[in-house]
Amino acid sequence: YEAVKSSVGAGLCKWIVAGKLRNQEKLLRYFARNREDSSKEKLEKTANSLRVLRKKALLVEGENCDAVRGSLMGYEGSGARMYWDCFGLILPERAGFQGRMGRGAGDAVNAALNYGYGILTAHVWGAVMNAGLEPFAGFLHVERSGKPSLVLDLMEEFRQPVVDRAVFGGLLKGMTLKMKGDLLDAESKEAIAGRVIVRLHAKAVSYTHLR
């Protein structure tokens, strides 16, 4: 609670955003590695832009979370737009991905991402509780009734290597997702859950071209 009001909290906010941007960069470079079409250049160019945003995020100055949050969320938002645009470019047309949407998404790709993030939320929440921390007292995400702000903070750096890689990697290898009404069908949920769990237990992947 004291850290939220001090430079310690401000530093945590910076590293949360910088970590997310770095992992977005890493994942785009990972998918660019084996591509030989025009999308390779787009992925690498976007990865370079994400690196620039990460460095800018680390230079943000402020005495507490409130002082740095606005600038950091701006960099995070800019990075997100560039990052998600890349997947619309490289996913097969049959996937029907038109961009990132949160709750209520009607397409299978967004539904799979949301389902994967739900699994990740449960694991991070459990880790927060086991560590004796307050799940509703966050740094980057503001405190609001019923919102697990700290859980959301700590999830940010795991979204890309755990969920995004699981979903997009599967789709690029031919995985098919099906909807039942507005939700993934049971078989698709099982496939996504299995891939996410594997990524949760995987060792860190070594990436190249990172500075």
PDB file of C-alpha atoms in Angstrom:
ATOM      1  CA  TYR A   1       0.000   0.000   0.000  1.00  0.00           C
ATOM      2  CA  GLU A   2       2.856   2.374   0.753  1.00  0.00           C
ATOM      3  CA  ALA A   3       4.529   1.548  -2.558  1.00  0.00           C
ATOM      4  CA  VAL A   4       1.477   2.793  -4.489  1.00  0.00           C
ATOM      5  CA  LYS A   5       2.156   6.269  -3.116  1.00  0.00           C
ATOM      6  CA  SER A   6       5.900   6.297  -3.772  1.00  0.00           C
ATOM      7  CA  SER A   7       8.532   6.044  -6.491  1.00  0.00           C
ATOM      8  CA  VAL A   8       8.635   2.302  -5.845  1.00  0.00           C
ATOM      9  CA  GLY A   9       5.133   2.024  -7.265  1.00  0.00           C
ATOM     10  CA  ALA A  10       6.029   4.290 -10.171  1.00  0.00           C
ATOM     11  CA  GLY A  11       8.955   2.023 -10.976  1.00  0.00           C
ATOM     12  CA  LEU A  12       6.738  -1.062 -10.902  1.00  0.00           C
ATOM     13  CA  CYS A  13       4.312   0.598 -13.316  1.00  0.00           C
ATOM     14  CA  LYS A  14       7.148   1.308 -15.724  1.00  0.00           C
ATOM     15  CA  TRP A  15       8.460  -2.241 -15.619  1.00  0.00           C
ATOM     16  CA  ILE A  16       4.998  -3.746 -16.099  1.00  0.00           C
ATOM     17  CA  VAL A  17       4.452  -1.766 -19.301  1.00  0.00           C
ATOM     18  CA  ALA A  18       8.044  -2.223 -20.483  1.00  0.00           C
ATOM     19  CA  GLY A  19       7.797  -5.962 -19.881  1.00  0.00           C
ATOM     20  CA  LYS A  20       4.569  -6.223 -21.848  1.00  0.00           C
ATOM     21  CA  LEU A  21       6.017  -4.248 -24.759  1.00  0.00           C
ATOM     22  CA  ARG A  22       9.159  -6.390 -24.739  1.00  0.00           C
ATOM     23  CA  ASN A  23       7.160  -9.607 -24.817  1.00  0.00           C
ATOM     24  CA  GLN A  24       5.033  -8.289 -27.675  1.00  0.00           C
ATOM     25  CA  GLU A  25       8.250  -7.506 -29.531  1.00  0.00           C
ATOM     26  CA  LYS A  26       9.658 -10.962 -28.768  1.00  0.00           C
ATOM     27  CA  LEU A  27       6.553 -12.766 -29.987  1.00  0.00           C
ATOM     28  CA  LEU A  28       6.411 -10.858 -33.259  1.00  0.00           C
ATOM     29  CA  ARG A  29      10.080 -11.660 -33.897  1.00  0.00           C
ATOM     30  CA  TYR A  30       9.366 -15.304 -33.090  1.00  0.00           C
ATOM     31  CA  PHE A  31       6.609 -15.497 -35.698  1.00  0.00           C
ATOM     32  CA  ALA A  32       8.675 -13.511 -38.225  1.00  0.00           C
ATOM     33  CA  ARG A  33      11.508 -16.031 -38.063  1.00  0.00           C
ATOM     34  CA  ASN A  34       9.959 -18.625 -40.345  1.00  0.00           C
ATOM     35  CA  ARG A  35       8.069 -16.330 -42.696  1.00  0.00           C
ATOM     36  CA  GLU A  36       9.265 -15.595 -46.204  1.00  0.00           C
ATOM     37  CA  ASP A  37       6.400 -13.417 -47.459  1.00  0.00           C
ATOM     38  CA  SER A  38       5.784  -9.664 -47.191  1.00  0.00           C
ATOM     39  CA  SER A  39       4.484 -10.047 -43.629  1.00  0.00           C
ATOM     40  CA  LYS A  40       8.025 -10.744 -42.370  1.00  0.00           C
ATOM     41  CA  GLU A  41       9.063  -7.130 -42.948  1.00  0.00           C
ATOM     42  CA  LYS A  42       5.882  -5.851 -41.275  1.00  0.00           C
ATOM     43  CA  LEU A  43       6.463  -8.015 -38.202  1.00  0.00           C
ATOM     44  CA  GLU A  44      10.073  -6.939 -37.845  1.00  0.00           C
ATOM     45  CA  LYS A  45       9.253  -3.264 -38.392  1.00  0.00           C
ATOM     46  CA  THR A  46       6.519  -3.394 -35.749  1.00  0.00           C
ATOM     47  CA  ALA A  47       8.853  -5.211 -33.358  1.00  0.00           C
ATOM     48  CA  ASN A  48      11.363  -2.393 -33.778  1.00  0.00           C
ATOM     49  CA  SER A  49       8.653   0.178 -33.038  1.00  0.00           C
ATOM     50  CA  LEU A  50       7.667  -1.724 -29.894  1.00  0.00           C
ATOM     51  CA  ARG A  51      11.305  -1.639 -28.771  1.00  0.00           C
ATOM     52  CA  VAL A  52      11.307   2.158 -29.142  1.00  0.00           C
ATOM     53  CA  LEU A  53       8.101   2.428 -27.095  1.00  0.00           C
ATOM     54  CA  ARG A  54       9.600   0.207 -24.394  1.00  0.00           C
ATOM     55  CA  LYS A  55      12.625   2.489 -24.054  1.00  0.00           C
ATOM     56  CA  LYS A  56      10.359   5.529 -23.854  1.00  0.00           C
ATOM     57  CA  ALA A  57       8.271   3.861 -21.157  1.00  0.00           C
ATOM     58  CA  LEU A  58      11.343   3.287 -19.022  1.00  0.00           C
ATOM     59  CA  LEU A  59      12.216   6.981 -19.256  1.00  0.00           C
ATOM     60  CA  VAL A  60       8.880   8.197 -17.868  1.00  0.00           C
ATOM     61  CA  GLU A  61       9.430  10.117 -14.634  1.00  0.00           C
ATOM     62  CA  GLY A  62       7.102  10.550 -11.695  1.00  0.00           C
ATOM     63  CA  GLU A  63       6.953  10.328  -7.926  1.00  0.00           C
ATOM     64  CA  ASN A  64       4.125   7.804  -7.723  1.00  0.00           C
ATOM     65  CA  CYS A  65       1.765   5.627  -9.745  1.00  0.00           C
ATOM     66  CA  ASP A  66      -0.663   8.439 -10.501  1.00  0.00           C
ATOM     67  CA  ALA A  67       2.135  10.592 -11.912  1.00  0.00           C
ATOM     68  CA  VAL A  68       3.296   8.019 -14.469  1.00  0.00           C
ATOM     69  CA  ARG A  69       0.128   6.095 -15.272  1.00  0.00           C
ATOM     70  CA  GLY A  70      -1.191   8.371 -18.034  1.00  0.00           C
ATOM     71  CA  SER A  71       1.998   8.372 -20.099  1.00  0.00           C
ATOM     72  CA  LEU A  72       2.550   4.656 -19.619  1.00  0.00           C
ATOM     73  CA  MET A  73      -0.992   3.741 -20.622  1.00  0.00           C
ATOM     74  CA  GLY A  74      -0.504   5.858 -23.741  1.00  0.00           C
ATOM     75  CA  TYR A  75       2.577   3.846 -24.727  1.00  0.00           C
ATOM     76  CA  GLU A  76       0.812   0.611 -23.855  1.00  0.00           C
ATOM     77  CA  GLY A  77      -2.172   1.550 -26.018  1.00  0.00           C
ATOM     78  CA  SER A  78      -0.010   2.527 -28.985  1.00  0.00           C
ATOM     79  CA  GLY A  79       1.882  -0.745 -28.723  1.00  0.00           C
ATOM     80  CA  ALA A  80      -1.320  -2.771 -28.524  1.00  0.00           C
ATOM     81  CA  ARG A  81      -2.719  -1.282 -31.721  1.00  0.00           C
ATOM     82  CA  MET A  82       0.446  -2.082 -33.676  1.00  0.00           C
ATOM     83  CA  TYR A  83       0.752  -5.546 -32.149  1.00  0.00           C
ATOM     84  CA  TRP A  84      -2.793  -6.714 -32.898  1.00  0.00           C
ATOM     85  CA  ASP A  85      -2.683  -5.348 -36.449  1.00  0.00           C
ATOM     86  CA  CYS A  86       0.139  -7.771 -37.190  1.00  0.00           C
ATOM     87  CA  PHE A  87      -1.954 -10.829 -36.370  1.00  0.00           C
ATOM     88  CA  GLY A  88      -4.697  -9.713 -38.710  1.00  0.00           C
ATOM     89  CA  LEU A  89      -2.005  -9.828 -41.385  1.00  0.00           C
ATOM     90  CA  ILE A  90      -0.481 -13.247 -40.706  1.00  0.00           C
ATOM     91  CA  LEU A  91      -3.472 -15.351 -39.631  1.00  0.00           C
ATOM     92  CA  PRO A  92      -5.196 -17.424 -42.311  1.00  0.00           C
ATOM     93  CA  GLU A  93      -8.352 -15.854 -43.723  1.00  0.00           C
ATOM     94  CA  ARG A  94     -10.452 -18.734 -42.401  1.00  0.00           C
ATOM     95  CA  ALA A  95      -9.687 -17.583 -38.847  1.00  0.00           C
ATOM     96  CA  GLY A  96     -11.867 -14.510 -39.381  1.00  0.00           C
ATOM     97  CA  PHE A  97      -9.773 -12.279 -37.121  1.00  0.00           C
ATOM     98  CA  GLN A  98     -10.632  -8.610 -37.681  1.00  0.00           C
ATOM     99  CA  GLY A  99      -8.879  -7.167 -34.639  1.00  0.00           C
ATOM    100  CA  ARG A 100      -8.750  -7.537 -30.888  1.00  0.00           C
ATOM    101  CA  MET A 101     -12.022  -7.413 -28.973  1.00  0.00           C
ATOM    102  CA  GLY A 102     -12.668  -8.073 -25.295  1.00  0.00           C
ATOM    103  CA  ARG A 103     -15.796  -9.465 -23.707  1.00  0.00           C
ATOM    104  CA  GLY A 104     -18.665 -10.251 -26.014  1.00  0.00           C
ATOM    105  CA  ALA A 105     -16.467 -10.930 -29.045  1.00  0.00           C
ATOM    106  CA  GLY A 106     -18.364 -12.931 -31.642  1.00  0.00           C
ATOM    107  CA  ASP A 107     -15.424 -14.495 -33.487  1.00  0.00           C
ATOM    108  CA  ALA A 108     -13.570 -17.632 -32.477  1.00  0.00           C
ATOM    109  CA  VAL A 109     -10.078 -16.073 -32.264  1.00  0.00           C
ATOM    110  CA  ASN A 110     -11.086 -13.389 -29.773  1.00  0.00           C
ATOM    111  CA  ALA A 111     -13.179 -15.912 -27.875  1.00  0.00           C
ATOM    112  CA  ALA A 112     -10.109 -18.152 -27.630  1.00  0.00           C
ATOM    113  CA  LEU A 113      -7.939 -15.283 -26.404  1.00  0.00           C
ATOM    114  CA  ASN A 114     -10.528 -14.321 -23.798  1.00  0.00           C
ATOM    115  CA  TYR A 115     -10.835 -17.928 -22.668  1.00  0.00           C
ATOM    116  CA  GLY A 116      -7.062 -18.240 -22.391  1.00  0.00           C
ATOM    117  CA  TYR A 117      -6.806 -15.008 -20.416  1.00  0.00           C
ATOM    118  CA  GLY A 118      -9.456 -16.376 -18.054  1.00  0.00           C
ATOM    119  CA  ILE A 119      -7.279 -19.402 -17.357  1.00  0.00           C
ATOM    120  CA  LEU A 120      -4.262 -17.154 -16.845  1.00  0.00           C
ATOM    121  CA  THR A 121      -6.235 -14.913 -14.469  1.00  0.00           C
ATOM    122  CA  ALA A 122      -7.077 -17.880 -12.251  1.00  0.00           C
ATOM    123  CA  HIS A 123      -3.439 -18.993 -12.062  1.00  0.00           C
ATOM    124  CA  VAL A 124      -2.094 -15.501 -11.318  1.00  0.00           C
ATOM    125  CA  TRP A 125      -4.824 -14.876  -8.740  1.00  0.00           C
ATOM    126  CA  GLY A 126      -3.879 -18.113  -6.979  1.00  0.00           C
ATOM    127  CA  ALA A 127      -0.211 -17.114  -6.967  1.00  0.00           C
ATOM    128  CA  VAL A 128      -1.054 -13.683  -5.530  1.00  0.00           C
ATOM    129  CA  MET A 129      -3.094 -15.248  -2.732  1.00  0.00           C
ATOM    130  CA  ASN A 130      -0.393 -17.830  -1.985  1.00  0.00           C
ATOM    131  CA  ALA A 131       2.130 -14.991  -1.670  1.00  0.00           C
ATOM    132  CA  GLY A 132      -0.078 -13.226   0.874  1.00  0.00           C
ATOM    133  CA  LEU A 133      -0.648 -10.166  -1.337  1.00  0.00           C
ATOM    134  CA  GLU A 134      -3.829  -8.126  -1.743  1.00  0.00           C
ATOM    135  CA  PRO A 135      -5.273  -8.939  -5.207  1.00  0.00           C
ATOM    136  CA  PHE A 136      -7.346  -5.758  -5.346  1.00  0.00           C
ATOM    137  CA  ALA A 137      -4.488  -3.313  -4.646  1.00  0.00           C
ATOM    138  CA  GLY A 138      -2.787  -2.652  -7.967  1.00  0.00           C
ATOM    139  CA  PHE A 139      -0.244  -0.221  -9.338  1.00  0.00           C
ATOM    140  CA  LEU A 140      -0.852   0.303 -13.055  1.00  0.00           C
ATOM    141  CA  HIS A 141      -4.513  -0.704 -12.940  1.00  0.00           C
ATOM    142  CA  VAL A 142      -6.421   1.653 -10.683  1.00  0.00           C
ATOM    143  CA  GLU A 143      -8.273   0.367  -7.665  1.00  0.00           C
ATOM    144  CA  ARG A 144     -11.972  -0.122  -8.221  1.00  0.00           C
ATOM    145  CA  SER A 145     -14.575  -2.141  -6.339  1.00  0.00           C
ATOM    146  CA  GLY A 146     -14.509  -5.755  -7.466  1.00  0.00           C
ATOM    147  CA  LYS A 147     -11.542  -5.265  -9.812  1.00  0.00           C
ATOM    148  CA  PRO A 148      -8.488  -7.467  -9.022  1.00  0.00           C
ATOM    149  CA  SER A 149      -6.035  -4.709  -9.971  1.00  0.00           C
ATOM    150  CA  LEU A 150      -2.856  -6.431  -8.790  1.00  0.00           C
ATOM    151  CA  VAL A 151      -3.818  -9.628 -10.611  1.00  0.00           C
ATOM    152  CA  LEU A 152      -4.335  -7.619 -13.803  1.00  0.00           C
ATOM    153  CA  ASP A 153      -0.976  -5.891 -13.300  1.00  0.00           C
ATOM    154  CA  LEU A 154       0.915  -9.145 -12.890  1.00  0.00           C
ATOM    155  CA  MET A 155      -0.874 -10.806 -15.810  1.00  0.00           C
ATOM    156  CA  GLU A 156       0.414  -8.293 -18.345  1.00  0.00           C
ATOM    157  CA  GLU A 157       3.808  -9.896 -18.915  1.00  0.00           C
ATOM    158  CA  PHE A 158       2.327 -13.389 -19.219  1.00  0.00           C
ATOM    159  CA  ARG A 159      -0.331 -12.659 -21.817  1.00  0.00           C
ATOM    160  CA  GLN A 160       2.012 -12.875 -24.815  1.00  0.00           C
ATOM    161  CA  PRO A 161       4.239 -15.887 -23.997  1.00  0.00           C
ATOM    162  CA  VAL A 162       1.423 -17.934 -22.438  1.00  0.00           C
ATOM    163  CA  VAL A 163      -1.884 -17.132 -24.137  1.00  0.00           C
ATOM    164  CA  ASP A 164      -1.104 -15.267 -27.366  1.00  0.00           C
ATOM    165  CA  ARG A 165       1.578 -17.717 -28.416  1.00  0.00           C
ATOM    166  CA  ALA A 166      -0.670 -20.667 -27.551  1.00  0.00           C
ATOM    167  CA  VAL A 167      -3.597 -19.361 -29.593  1.00  0.00           C
ATOM    168  CA  PHE A 168      -1.793 -17.887 -32.599  1.00  0.00           C
ATOM    169  CA  GLY A 169       0.793 -20.643 -32.732  1.00  0.00           C
ATOM    170  CA  GLY A 170      -1.993 -23.210 -32.903  1.00  0.00           C
ATOM    171  CA  LEU A 171      -3.891 -21.329 -35.602  1.00  0.00           C
ATOM    172  CA  LEU A 172      -0.776 -20.951 -37.733  1.00  0.00           C
ATOM    173  CA  LYS A 173      -0.222 -24.700 -37.461  1.00  0.00           C
ATOM    174  CA  GLY A 174      -3.720 -25.499 -38.674  1.00  0.00           C
ATOM    175  CA  MET A 175      -5.750 -25.589 -35.458  1.00  0.00           C
ATOM    176  CA  THR A 176      -9.470 -25.001 -36.098  1.00  0.00           C
ATOM    177  CA  LEU A 177     -11.721 -23.204 -33.639  1.00  0.00           C
ATOM    178  CA  LYS A 178     -15.501 -23.532 -33.609  1.00  0.00           C
ATOM    179  CA  MET A 179     -18.214 -21.538 -31.876  1.00  0.00           C
ATOM    180  CA  LYS A 180     -21.379 -22.776 -30.204  1.00  0.00           C
ATOM    181  CA  GLY A 181     -23.578 -19.723 -29.989  1.00  0.00           C
ATOM    182  CA  ASP A 182     -21.436 -16.889 -28.643  1.00  0.00           C
ATOM    183  CA  LEU A 183     -18.871 -19.189 -27.011  1.00  0.00           C
ATOM    184  CA  LEU A 184     -16.200 -21.646 -28.085  1.00  0.00           C
ATOM    185  CA  ASP A 185     -17.468 -25.194 -28.341  1.00  0.00           C
ATOM    186  CA  ALA A 186     -16.225 -27.814 -25.871  1.00  0.00           C
ATOM    187  CA  GLU A 187     -13.607 -29.249 -28.214  1.00  0.00           C
ATOM    188  CA  SER A 188     -12.115 -25.814 -28.937  1.00  0.00           C
ATOM    189  CA  LYS A 189     -12.021 -24.939 -25.233  1.00  0.00           C
ATOM    190  CA  GLU A 190     -10.204 -28.175 -24.496  1.00  0.00           C
ATOM    191  CA  ALA A 191      -7.662 -27.462 -27.235  1.00  0.00           C
ATOM    192  CA  ILE A 192      -6.994 -23.915 -26.002  1.00  0.00           C
ATOM    193  CA  ALA A 193      -6.817 -24.946 -22.346  1.00  0.00           C
ATOM    194  CA  GLY A 194      -4.311 -27.671 -23.164  1.00  0.00           C
ATOM    195  CA  ARG A 195      -2.047 -25.341 -25.121  1.00  0.00           C
ATOM    196  CA  VAL A 196      -2.219 -22.609 -22.446  1.00  0.00           C
ATOM    197  CA  ILE A 197      -1.366 -25.050 -19.647  1.00  0.00           C
ATOM    198  CA  VAL A 198       1.639 -26.301 -21.633  1.00  0.00           C
ATOM    199  CA  ARG A 199       2.862 -22.718 -22.045  1.00  0.00           C
ATOM    200  CA  LEU A 200       2.344 -22.019 -18.321  1.00  0.00           C
ATOM    201  CA  HIS A 201       4.711 -24.852 -17.490  1.00  0.00           C
ATOM    202  CA  ALA A 202       7.210 -24.233 -20.283  1.00  0.00           C
ATOM    203  CA  LYS A 203      10.713 -22.998 -19.617  1.00  0.00           C
ATOM    204  CA  ALA A 204      11.664 -19.541 -20.861  1.00  0.00           C
ATOM    205  CA  VAL A 205      12.200 -19.445 -24.613  1.00  0.00           C
ATOM    206  CA  SER A 206      15.406 -17.952 -25.945  1.00  0.00           C
ATOM    207  CA  TYR A 207      14.827 -15.193 -28.493  1.00  0.00           C
ATOM    208  CA  THR A 208      17.392 -13.501 -30.702  1.00  0.00           C
ATOM    209  CA  HIS A 209      17.892  -9.921 -31.863  1.00  0.00           C
ATOM    210  CA  LEU A 210      16.904  -8.384 -28.519  1.00  0.00           C
ATOM    211  CA  ARG A 211      18.843  -5.507 -27.054  1.00  0.00           C
TER     212      ARG A 211
END
